[in-house]
CSV table of C-alpha atoms in Angstrom, one decimal:
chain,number,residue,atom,x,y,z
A,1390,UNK,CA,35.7,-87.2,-17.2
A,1391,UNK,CA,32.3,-86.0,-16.7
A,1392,UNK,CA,29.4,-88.5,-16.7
A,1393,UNK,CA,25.5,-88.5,-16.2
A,1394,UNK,CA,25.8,-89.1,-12.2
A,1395,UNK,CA,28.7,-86.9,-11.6
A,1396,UNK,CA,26.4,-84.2,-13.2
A,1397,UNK,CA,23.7,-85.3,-11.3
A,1398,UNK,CA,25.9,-85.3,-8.1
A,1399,UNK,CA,26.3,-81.2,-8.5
A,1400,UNK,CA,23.6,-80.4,-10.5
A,1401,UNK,CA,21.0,-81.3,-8.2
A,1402,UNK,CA,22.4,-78.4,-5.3
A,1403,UNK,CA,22.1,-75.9,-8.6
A,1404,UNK,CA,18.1,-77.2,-9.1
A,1405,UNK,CA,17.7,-76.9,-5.3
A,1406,UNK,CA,20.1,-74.7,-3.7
A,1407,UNK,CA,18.3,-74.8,0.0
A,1408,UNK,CA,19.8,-78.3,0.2
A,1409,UNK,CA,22.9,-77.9,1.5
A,1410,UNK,CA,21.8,-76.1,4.5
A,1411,UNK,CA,19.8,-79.5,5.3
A,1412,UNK,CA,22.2,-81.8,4.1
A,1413,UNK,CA,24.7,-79.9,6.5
A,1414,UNK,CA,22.9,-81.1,9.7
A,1415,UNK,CA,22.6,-84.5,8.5
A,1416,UNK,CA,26.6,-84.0,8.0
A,1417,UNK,CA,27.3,-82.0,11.6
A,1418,UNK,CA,27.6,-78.7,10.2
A,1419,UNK,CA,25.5,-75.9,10.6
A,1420,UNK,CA,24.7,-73.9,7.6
A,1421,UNK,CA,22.3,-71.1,8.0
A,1422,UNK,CA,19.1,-71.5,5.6
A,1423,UNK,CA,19.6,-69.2,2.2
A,1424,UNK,CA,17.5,-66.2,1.7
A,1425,UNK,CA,18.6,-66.2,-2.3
A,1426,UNK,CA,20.9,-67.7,-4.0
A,1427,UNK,CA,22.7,-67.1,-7.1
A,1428,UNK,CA,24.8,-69.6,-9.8
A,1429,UNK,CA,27.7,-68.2,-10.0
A,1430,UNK,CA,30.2,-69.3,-13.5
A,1431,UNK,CA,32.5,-72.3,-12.5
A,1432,UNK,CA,34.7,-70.8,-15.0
A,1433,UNK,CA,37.8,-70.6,-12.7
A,1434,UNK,CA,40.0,-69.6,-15.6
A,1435,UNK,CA,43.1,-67.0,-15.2
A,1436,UNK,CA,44.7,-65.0,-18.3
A,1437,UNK,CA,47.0,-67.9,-18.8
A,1438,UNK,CA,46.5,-71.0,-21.2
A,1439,UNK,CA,45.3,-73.3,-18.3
A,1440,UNK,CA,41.4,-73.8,-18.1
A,1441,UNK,CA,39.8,-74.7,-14.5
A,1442,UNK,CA,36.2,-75.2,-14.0
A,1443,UNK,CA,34.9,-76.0,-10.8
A,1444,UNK,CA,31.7,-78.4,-10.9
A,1445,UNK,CA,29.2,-75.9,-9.6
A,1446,UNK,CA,29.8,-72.7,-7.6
A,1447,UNK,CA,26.7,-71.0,-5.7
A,1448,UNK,CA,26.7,-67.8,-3.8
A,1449,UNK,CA,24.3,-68.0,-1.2
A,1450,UNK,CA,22.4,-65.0,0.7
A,1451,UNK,CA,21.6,-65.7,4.1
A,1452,UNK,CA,19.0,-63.5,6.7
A,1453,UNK,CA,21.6,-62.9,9.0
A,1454,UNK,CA,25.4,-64.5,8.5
A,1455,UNK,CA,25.7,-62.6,5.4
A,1456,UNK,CA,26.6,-63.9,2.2
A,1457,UNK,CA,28.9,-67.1,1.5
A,1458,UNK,CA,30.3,-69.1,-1.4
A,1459,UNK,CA,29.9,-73.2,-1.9
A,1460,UNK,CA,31.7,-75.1,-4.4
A,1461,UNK,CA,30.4,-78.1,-5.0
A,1462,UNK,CA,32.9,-81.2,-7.1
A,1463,UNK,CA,31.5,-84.3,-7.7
A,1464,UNK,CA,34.2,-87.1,-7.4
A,1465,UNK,CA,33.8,-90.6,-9.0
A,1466,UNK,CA,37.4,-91.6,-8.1
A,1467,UNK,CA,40.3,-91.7,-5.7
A,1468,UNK,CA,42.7,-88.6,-7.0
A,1469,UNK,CA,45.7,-87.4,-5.4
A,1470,UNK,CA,45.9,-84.4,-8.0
A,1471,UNK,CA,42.5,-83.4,-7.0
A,1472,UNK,CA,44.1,-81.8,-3.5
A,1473,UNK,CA,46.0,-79.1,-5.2
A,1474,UNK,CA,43.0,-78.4,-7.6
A,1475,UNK,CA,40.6,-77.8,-4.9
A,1476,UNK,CA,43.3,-76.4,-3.1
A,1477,UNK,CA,43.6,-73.7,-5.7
A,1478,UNK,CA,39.6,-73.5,-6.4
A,1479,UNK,CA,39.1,-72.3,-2.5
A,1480,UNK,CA,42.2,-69.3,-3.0
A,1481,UNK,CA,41.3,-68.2,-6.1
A,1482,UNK,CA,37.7,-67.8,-4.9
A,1483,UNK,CA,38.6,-66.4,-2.0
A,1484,UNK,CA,40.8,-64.3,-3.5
A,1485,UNK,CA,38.4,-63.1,-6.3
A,1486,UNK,CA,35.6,-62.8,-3.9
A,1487,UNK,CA,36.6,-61.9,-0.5
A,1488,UNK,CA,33.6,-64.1,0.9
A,1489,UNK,CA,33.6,-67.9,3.5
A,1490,UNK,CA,34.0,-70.1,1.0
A,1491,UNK,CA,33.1,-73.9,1.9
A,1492,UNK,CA,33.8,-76.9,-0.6
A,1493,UNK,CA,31.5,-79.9,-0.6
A,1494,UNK,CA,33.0,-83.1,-2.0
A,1495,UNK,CA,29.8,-85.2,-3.3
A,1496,UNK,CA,30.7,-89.2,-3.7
A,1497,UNK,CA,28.9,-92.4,-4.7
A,1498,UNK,CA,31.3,-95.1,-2.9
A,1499,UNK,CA,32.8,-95.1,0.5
A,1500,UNK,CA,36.3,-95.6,-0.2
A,1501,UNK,CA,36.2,-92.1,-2.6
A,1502,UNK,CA,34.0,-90.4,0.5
A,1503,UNK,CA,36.4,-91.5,3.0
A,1504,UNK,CA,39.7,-90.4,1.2
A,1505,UNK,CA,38.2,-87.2,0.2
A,1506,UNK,CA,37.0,-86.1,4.1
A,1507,UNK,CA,41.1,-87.0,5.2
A,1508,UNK,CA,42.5,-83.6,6.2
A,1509,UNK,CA,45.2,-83.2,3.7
A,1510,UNK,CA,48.6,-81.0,5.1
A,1511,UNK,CA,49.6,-78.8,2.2
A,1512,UNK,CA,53.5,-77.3,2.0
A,1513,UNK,CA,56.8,-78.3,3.4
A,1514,UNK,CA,56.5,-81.1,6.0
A,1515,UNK,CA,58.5,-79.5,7.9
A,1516,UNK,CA,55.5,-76.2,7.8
A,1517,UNK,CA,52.4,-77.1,6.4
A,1518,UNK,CA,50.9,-73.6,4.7
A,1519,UNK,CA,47.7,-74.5,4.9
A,1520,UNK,CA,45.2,-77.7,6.1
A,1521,UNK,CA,42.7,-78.8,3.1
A,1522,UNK,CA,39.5,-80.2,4.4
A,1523,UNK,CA,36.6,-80.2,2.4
A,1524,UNK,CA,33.3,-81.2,3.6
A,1525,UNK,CA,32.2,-84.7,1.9
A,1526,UNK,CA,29.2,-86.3,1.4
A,1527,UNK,CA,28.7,-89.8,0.5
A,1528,UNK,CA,27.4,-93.3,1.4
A,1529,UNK,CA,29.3,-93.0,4.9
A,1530,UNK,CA,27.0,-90.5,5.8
A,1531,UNK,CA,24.0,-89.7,3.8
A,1532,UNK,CA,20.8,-91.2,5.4
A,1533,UNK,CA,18.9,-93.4,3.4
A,1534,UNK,CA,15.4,-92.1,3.2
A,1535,UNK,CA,13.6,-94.9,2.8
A,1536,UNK,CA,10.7,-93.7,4.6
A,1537,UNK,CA,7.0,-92.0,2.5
A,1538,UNK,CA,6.8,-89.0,4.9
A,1539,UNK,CA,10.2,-88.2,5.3
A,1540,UNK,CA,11.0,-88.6,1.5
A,1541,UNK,CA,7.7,-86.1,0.9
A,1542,UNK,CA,9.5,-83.9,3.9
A,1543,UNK,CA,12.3,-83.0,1.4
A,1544,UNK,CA,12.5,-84.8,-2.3
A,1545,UNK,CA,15.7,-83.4,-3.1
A,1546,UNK,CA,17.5,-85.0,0.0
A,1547,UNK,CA,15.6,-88.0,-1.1
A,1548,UNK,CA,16.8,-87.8,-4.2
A,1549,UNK,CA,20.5,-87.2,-3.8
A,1550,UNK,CA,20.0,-90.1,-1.2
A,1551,UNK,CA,19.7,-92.4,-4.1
A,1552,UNK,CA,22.1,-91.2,-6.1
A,1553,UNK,CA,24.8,-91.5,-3.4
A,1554,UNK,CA,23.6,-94.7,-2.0
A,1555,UNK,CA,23.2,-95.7,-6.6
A,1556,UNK,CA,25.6,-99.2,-5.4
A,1557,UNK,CA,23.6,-100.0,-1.6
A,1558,UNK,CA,21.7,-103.3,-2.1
A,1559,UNK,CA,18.9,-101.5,-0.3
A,1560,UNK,CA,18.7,-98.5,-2.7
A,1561,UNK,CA,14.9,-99.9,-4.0
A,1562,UNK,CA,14.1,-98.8,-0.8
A,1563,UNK,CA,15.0,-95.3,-1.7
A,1564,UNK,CA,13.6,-95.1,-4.9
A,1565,UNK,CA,10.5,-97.1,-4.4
A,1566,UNK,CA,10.0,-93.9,-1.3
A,1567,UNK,CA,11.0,-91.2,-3.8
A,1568,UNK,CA,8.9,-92.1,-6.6
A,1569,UNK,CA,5.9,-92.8,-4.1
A,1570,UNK,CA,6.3,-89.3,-3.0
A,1571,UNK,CA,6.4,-88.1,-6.0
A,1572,UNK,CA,2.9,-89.1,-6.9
A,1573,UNK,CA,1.6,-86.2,-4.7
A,1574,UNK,CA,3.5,-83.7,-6.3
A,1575,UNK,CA,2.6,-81.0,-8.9
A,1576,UNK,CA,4.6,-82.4,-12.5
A,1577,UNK,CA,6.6,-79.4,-12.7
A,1578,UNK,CA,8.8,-80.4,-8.9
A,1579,UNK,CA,8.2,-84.1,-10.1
A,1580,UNK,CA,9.7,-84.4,-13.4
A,1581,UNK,CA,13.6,-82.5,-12.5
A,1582,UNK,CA,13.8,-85.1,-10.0
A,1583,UNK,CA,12.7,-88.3,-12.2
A,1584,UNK,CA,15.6,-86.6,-14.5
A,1585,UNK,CA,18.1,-86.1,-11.9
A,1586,UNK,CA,17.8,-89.5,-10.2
A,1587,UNK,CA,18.0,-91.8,-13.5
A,1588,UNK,CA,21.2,-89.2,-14.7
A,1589,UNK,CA,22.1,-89.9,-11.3
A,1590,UNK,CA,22.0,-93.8,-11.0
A,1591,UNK,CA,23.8,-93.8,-14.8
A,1592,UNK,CA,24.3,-97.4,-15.8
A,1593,UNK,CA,23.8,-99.2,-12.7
A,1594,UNK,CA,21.2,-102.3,-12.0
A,1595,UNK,CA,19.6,-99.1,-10.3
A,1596,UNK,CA,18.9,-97.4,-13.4
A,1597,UNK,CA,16.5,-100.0,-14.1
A,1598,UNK,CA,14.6,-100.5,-10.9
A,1599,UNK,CA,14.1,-96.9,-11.5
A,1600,UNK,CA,12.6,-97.2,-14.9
A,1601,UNK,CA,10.1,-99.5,-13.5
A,1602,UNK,CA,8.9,-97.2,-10.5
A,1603,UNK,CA,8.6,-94.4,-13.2
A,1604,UNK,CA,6.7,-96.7,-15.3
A,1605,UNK,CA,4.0,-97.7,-12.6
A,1606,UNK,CA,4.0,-95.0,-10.1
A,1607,UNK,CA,4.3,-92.3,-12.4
A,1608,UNK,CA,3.1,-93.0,-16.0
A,1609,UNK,CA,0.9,-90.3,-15.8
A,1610,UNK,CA,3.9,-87.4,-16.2
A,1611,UNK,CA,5.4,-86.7,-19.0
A,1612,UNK,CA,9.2,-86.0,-18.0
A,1613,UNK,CA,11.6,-87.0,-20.6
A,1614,UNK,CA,12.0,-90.2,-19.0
A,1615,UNK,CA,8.7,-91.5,-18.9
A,1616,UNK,CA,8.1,-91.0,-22.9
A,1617,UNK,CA,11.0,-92.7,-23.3
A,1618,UNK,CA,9.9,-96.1,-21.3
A,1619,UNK,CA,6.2,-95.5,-22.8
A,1620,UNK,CA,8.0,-95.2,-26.5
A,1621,UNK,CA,9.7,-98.2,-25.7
A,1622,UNK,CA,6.8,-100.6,-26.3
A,1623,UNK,CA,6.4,-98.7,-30.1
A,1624,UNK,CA,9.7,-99.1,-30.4
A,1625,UNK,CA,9.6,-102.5,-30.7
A,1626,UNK,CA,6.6,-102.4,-32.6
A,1627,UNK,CA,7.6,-100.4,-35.0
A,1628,UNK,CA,11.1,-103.0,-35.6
A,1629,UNK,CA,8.9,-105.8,-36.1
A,1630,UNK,CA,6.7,-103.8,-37.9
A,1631,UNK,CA,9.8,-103.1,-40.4
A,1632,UNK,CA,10.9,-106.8,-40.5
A,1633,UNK,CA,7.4,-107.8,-41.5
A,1634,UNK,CA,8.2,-104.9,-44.7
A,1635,UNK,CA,4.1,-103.7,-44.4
A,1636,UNK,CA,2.1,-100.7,-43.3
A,1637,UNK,CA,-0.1,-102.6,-41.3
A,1638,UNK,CA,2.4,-105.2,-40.2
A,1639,UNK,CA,3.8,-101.7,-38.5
A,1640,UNK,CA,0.8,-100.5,-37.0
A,1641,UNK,CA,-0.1,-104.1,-35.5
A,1642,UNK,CA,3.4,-104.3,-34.3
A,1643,UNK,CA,3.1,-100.7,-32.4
A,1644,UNK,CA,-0.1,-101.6,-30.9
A,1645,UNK,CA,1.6,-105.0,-29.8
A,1646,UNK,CA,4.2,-103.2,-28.2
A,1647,UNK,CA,2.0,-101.2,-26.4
A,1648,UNK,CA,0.0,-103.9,-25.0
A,1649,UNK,CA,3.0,-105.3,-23.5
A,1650,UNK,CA,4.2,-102.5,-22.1
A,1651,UNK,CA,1.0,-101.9,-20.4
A,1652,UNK,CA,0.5,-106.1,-19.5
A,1653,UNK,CA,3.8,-105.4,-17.5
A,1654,UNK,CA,2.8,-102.6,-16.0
A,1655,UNK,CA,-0.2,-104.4,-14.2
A,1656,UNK,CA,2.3,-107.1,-13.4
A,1657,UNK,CA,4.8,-104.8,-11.9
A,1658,UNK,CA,1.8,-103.4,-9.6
A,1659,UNK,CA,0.5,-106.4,-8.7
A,1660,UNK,CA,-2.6,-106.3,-10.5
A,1661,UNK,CA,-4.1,-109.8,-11.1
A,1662,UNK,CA,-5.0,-110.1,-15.5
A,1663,UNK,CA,-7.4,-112.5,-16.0
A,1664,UNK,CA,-7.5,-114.5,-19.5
A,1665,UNK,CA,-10.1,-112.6,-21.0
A,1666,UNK,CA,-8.6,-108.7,-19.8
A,1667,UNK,CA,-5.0,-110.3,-21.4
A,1668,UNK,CA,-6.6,-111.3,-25.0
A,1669,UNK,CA,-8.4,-108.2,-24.9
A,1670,UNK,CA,-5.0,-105.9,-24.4
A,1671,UNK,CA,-3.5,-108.6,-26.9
A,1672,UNK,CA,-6.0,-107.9,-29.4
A,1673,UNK,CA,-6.6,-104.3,-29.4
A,1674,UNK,CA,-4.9,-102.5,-32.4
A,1675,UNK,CA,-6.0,-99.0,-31.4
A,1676,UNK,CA,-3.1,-97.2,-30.0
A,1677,UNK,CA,-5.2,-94.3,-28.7
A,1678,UNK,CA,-7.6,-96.7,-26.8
A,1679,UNK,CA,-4.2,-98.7,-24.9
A,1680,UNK,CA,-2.9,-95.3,-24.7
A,1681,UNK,CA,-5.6,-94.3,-22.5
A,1682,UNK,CA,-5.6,-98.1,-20.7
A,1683,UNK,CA,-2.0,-97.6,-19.8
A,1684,UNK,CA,-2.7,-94.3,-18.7
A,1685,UNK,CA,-5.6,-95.8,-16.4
A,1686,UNK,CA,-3.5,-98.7,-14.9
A,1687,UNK,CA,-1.2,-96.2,-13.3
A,1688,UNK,CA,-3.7,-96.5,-10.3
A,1689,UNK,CA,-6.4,-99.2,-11.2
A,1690,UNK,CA,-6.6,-101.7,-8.9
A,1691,UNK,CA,-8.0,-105.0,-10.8
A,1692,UNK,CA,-7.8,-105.3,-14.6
A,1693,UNK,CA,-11.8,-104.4,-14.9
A,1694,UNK,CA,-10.9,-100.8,-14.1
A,1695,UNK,CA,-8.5,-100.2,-17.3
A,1696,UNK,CA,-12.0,-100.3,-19.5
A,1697,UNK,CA,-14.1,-98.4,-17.5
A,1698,UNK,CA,-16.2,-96.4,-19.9
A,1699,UNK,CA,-15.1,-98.1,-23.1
């Protein structure tokens, strides 16, 4: 069944399609860097009342190899009847395209990675037709990027770095890298991979840690994901505001929300409140003016700066 990482898992080659040519020198293989590339439908369907879809499919032009075919399936689990589907998405492409086709096998735990990269003997024992061997990627053999330069060097490896290593206990590294890189970059690369990377860590302890980095490092886009943590805060304004049953008992409730969103921002940065900055923040009821604090604490570096020029 088809979830928010596997999505993300296959997805993210369709968003940046030059990636698998990197990610297959980090895996050994060497793909030859794509000229163009065209989605192709994952509708693997024949005139016959059985529906197959692979994940994503991508023809991909190259300067001087020609063209090629890469199906990408994102696996979650351990399936034995996923051998004879893939089995059947490489012929029937084959068949239907006449182009090399590769399949790449993307994972989020070892033990899937590792069963899916076993050569699997297809046929008779006694004759095997045919050898199925996908090429896998997963935590067994994704680097981590935890490192500024090399996560700015290529985001979208850095990115499905965090969503196949979503379970490491180091994978703060990797998103504390990726979303540090991301402050350099123009909003329109930024905010696909903020998306991607939260679909991508789903419901895991991740997910949060995530949330938080989006919160400080990058407050100042305005992907899906960082309205949603700023509305947060009015939110739960706006449900005390309810319970209280007045007007104003909303709008001080928003603005109170607000304020606590933005007090935890400084926290999570570091940034030292003194008494007076915190009953200030408290106090204010204007939702424009701790708009336009929060916005500022993105990159202040002591409380003082948050009012400059109020």
């Amino acid at each position: 069944m088809a979830n928010a990482p596997h999505e993300a898992m296959h997805r993210i080659f369709q968003e940046y399609p030059g990636l698998f040519s990197r990610l297959s020198e980090v895996l050994g293989v060497t793909f030859p860097e794509p000229t163009t590339t065209e989605i192709l439908t994952n509708d693997l369907t024949e005139n016959q009342p059985l529906e197959r879809r692979v994940d994503t499919l991508l023809r991909i032009e190259t300067e001087r190899d020609g063209p090629f075919l890469l199906a990408i399936e994102a696996q979650g689990r351990k399936d034995p009847d996923k051998h004879a589907s893939w089995a059947y998405y490489f012929s029937y492409l084959l068949a239907k395209y006449r182009l090399p086709t590769t399949l790449l096998v993307v994972c989020q735990d070892r033990a899937t990675a590792e069963w899916a990269a076993r050569p699997v003997p297809l046929g008779a024992p006694q004759w095997p037709v045919l050898t199925l061997h996908p090429l896998v990627a997963g935590p067994h053999n994704v680097p981590l990027v935890t490192d500024v330069a090399e996560a700015r060097k290529d985001l979208a490896l850095a990115t499905l770095s965090a969503i196949t290593h979503a379970d490491n206990p180091d994978v703060g590294a990797i998103l504390k890298a990726l979303s540090t890189a991301l402050r350099d970059a123009p909003e329109t690369i930024a905010n696909p991979i903020v998306e991607l990377t939260a679909q991508g860590l789903g419901n895991r302890p991740a997910a949060q840690q995530w949330r938080n980095l989006v919160a400080v490092d990058l407050s100042f886009y305005t992907s899906p994901l960082s309205e949603e943590i700023r509305d947060e805060g009015r939110d739960e304004g706006r449900a005390e505001g309810r319970a209280e049953g007045r007007a104003e008992g909303r709008a001080e409730g928003e603005a109170r929300g607000q304020a606590k969103s933005l007090l935890m921002m400084l926290d999570l940065r570091g940034v030292d409140v003194p008494d007076e900055a915190r009953e200030k923040i408290t106090g204010c009821t204007d939702t424009k003016l701790l708009d336009r604090w929060f916005a500022r604490a993105a990159t202040a570096t002591s409380a003082e700066e948050i009012f400059a020029g109020e």
